[in-house]
PDB file of C-alpha atoms in Angstrom:
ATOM      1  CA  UNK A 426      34.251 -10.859 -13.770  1.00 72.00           C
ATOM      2  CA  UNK A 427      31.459  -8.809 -11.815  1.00 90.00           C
ATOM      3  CA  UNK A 428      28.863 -10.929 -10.019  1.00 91.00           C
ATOM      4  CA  UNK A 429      26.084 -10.235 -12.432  1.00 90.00           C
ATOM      5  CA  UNK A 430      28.282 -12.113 -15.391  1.00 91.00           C
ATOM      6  CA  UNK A 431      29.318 -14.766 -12.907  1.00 92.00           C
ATOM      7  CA  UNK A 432      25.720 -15.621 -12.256  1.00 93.00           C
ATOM      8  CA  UNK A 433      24.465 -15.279 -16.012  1.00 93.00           C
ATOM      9  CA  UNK A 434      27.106 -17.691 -16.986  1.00 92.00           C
ATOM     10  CA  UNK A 435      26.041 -19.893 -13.888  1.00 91.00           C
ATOM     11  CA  UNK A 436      22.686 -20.124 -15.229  1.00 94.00           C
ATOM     12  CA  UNK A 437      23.546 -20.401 -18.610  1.00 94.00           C
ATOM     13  CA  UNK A 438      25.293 -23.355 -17.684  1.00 92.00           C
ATOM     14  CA  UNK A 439      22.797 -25.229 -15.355  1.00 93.00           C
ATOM     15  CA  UNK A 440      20.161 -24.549 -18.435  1.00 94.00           C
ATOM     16  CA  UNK A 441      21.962 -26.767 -20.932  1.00 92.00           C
ATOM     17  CA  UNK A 442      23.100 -29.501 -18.219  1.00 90.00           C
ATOM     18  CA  UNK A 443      19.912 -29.839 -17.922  1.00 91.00           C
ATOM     19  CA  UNK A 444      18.504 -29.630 -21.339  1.00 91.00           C
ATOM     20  CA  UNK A 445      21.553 -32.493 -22.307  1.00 88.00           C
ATOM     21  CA  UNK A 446      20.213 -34.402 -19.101  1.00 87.00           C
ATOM     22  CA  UNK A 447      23.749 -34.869 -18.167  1.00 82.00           C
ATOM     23  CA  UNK A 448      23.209 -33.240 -14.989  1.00 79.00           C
ATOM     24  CA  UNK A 449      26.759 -32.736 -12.971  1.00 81.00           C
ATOM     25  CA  UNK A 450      28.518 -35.025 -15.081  1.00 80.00           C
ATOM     26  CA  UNK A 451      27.964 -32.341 -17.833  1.00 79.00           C
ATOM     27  CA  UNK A 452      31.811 -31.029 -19.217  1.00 78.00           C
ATOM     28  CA  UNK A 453      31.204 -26.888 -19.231  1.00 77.00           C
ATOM     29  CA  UNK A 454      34.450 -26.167 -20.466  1.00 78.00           C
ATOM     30  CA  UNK A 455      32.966 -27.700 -23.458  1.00 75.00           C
ATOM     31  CA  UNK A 456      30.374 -25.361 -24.760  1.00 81.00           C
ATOM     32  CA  UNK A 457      30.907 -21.924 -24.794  1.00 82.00           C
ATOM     33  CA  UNK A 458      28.613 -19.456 -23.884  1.00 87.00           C
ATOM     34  CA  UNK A 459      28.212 -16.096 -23.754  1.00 89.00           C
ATOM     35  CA  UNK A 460      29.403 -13.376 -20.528  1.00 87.00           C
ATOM     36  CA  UNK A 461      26.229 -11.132 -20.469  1.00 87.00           C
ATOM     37  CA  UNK A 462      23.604 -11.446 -23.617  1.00 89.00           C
ATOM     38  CA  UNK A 463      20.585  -9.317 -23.921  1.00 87.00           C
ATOM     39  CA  UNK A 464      18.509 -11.946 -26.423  1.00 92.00           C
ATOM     40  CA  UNK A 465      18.164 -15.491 -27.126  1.00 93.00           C
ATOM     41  CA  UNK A 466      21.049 -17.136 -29.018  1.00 95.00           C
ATOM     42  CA  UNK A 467      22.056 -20.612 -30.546  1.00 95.00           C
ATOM     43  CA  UNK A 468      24.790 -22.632 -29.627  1.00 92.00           C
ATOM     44  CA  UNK A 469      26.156 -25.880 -30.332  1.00 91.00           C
ATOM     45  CA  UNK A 470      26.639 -28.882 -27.848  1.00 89.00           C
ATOM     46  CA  UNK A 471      29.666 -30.551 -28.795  1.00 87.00           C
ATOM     47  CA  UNK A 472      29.154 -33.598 -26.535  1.00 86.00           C
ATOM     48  CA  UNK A 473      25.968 -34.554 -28.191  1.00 89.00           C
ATOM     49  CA  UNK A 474      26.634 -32.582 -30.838  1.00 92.00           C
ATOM     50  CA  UNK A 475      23.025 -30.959 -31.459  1.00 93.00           C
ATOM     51  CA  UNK A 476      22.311 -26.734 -31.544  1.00 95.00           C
ATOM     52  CA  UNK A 477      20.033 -25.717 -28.874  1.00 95.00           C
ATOM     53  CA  UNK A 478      18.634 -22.101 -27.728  1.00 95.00           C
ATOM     54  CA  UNK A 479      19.287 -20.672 -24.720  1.00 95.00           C
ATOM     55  CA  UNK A 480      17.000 -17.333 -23.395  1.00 94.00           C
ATOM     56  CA  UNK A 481      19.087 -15.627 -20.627  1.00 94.00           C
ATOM     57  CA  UNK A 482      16.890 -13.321 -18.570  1.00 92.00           C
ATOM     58  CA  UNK A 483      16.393 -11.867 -15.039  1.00 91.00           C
ATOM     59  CA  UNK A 484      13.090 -12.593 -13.183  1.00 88.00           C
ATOM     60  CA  UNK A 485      13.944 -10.266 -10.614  1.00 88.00           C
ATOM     61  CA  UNK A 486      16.179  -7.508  -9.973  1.00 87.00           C
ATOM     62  CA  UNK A 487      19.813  -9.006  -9.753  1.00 84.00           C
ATOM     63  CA  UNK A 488      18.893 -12.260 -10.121  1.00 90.00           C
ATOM     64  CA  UNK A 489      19.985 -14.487 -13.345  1.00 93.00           C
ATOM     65  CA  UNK A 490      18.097 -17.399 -14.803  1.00 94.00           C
ATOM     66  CA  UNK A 491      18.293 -19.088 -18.166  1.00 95.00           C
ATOM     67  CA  UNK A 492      16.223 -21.575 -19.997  1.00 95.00           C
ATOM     68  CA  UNK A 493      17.864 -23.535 -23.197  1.00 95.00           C
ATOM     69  CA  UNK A 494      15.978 -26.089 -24.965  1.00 95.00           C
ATOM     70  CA  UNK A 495      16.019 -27.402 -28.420  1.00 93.00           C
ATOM     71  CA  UNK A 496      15.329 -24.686 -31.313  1.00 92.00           C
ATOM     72  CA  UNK A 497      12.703 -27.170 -33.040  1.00 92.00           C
ATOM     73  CA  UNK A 498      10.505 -26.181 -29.773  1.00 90.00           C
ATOM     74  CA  UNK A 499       7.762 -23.253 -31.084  1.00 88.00           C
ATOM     75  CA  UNK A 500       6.339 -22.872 -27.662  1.00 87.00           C
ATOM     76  CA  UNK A 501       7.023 -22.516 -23.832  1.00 83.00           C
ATOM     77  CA  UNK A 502       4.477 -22.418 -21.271  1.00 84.00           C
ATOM     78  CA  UNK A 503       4.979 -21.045 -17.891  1.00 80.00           C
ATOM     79  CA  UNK A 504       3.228 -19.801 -14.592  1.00 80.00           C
ATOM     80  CA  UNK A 505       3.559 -17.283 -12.295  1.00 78.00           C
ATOM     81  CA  UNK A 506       3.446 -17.809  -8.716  1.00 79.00           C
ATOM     82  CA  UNK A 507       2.710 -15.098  -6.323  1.00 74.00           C
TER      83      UNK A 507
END
C-alpha cells in the first residue's frame, strides 16, 4: 500500500463518516471503497443502508481529500481561500 492509496482511502473514509454523521463510531470495515479512483463513484452504506457519491480528488500536490454526499444532491458550492 503506497502512501498516496493509504491517504485516498483515509479520506474516502472520513467523507462518508461524516456524510452518515456517525463520526468515530462509524464501522469502515463495513463499506468498501475504492484504493485509488480517478472519478466520482457510488457506493452503498450498509449501516444505513442508503447509496451515496463520493468525489476523491487532490487539492494540492500529494495531498488526498474526498467529499461524499447523497447522489439526490445536483449542486456543491465551495470557496477558495488564498
Amino acid at each position: 500500500l503506497t502512501p498516496l492509496a493509504f491517504f485516498s482511502t483515509w479520506s474516502q473514509k472520513e467523507a462518508i463518516m461524516k456524510a452518515v454523521g456517525m463520526g468515530m463510531s462509524y464501522l469502515t470495515k463495513a463499506v468498501d471503497l475504492r484504493l485509488l479512483p480517478l472519478s466520482p463513484y457510488l457506493i452503498y452504506e450498509p449501516q444505513t443502508q442508503q447509496d451515496f457519491k463520493i468525489i476523491p480528488f487532490m487539492p494540492e500536490p500529494a495531498a488526498c481529500a474526498a467529499i461524499c454526499y447523497h447522489p439526490d444532491l445536483t449542486a456543491i458550492r465551495y470557496f477558495k481561500y488564498d
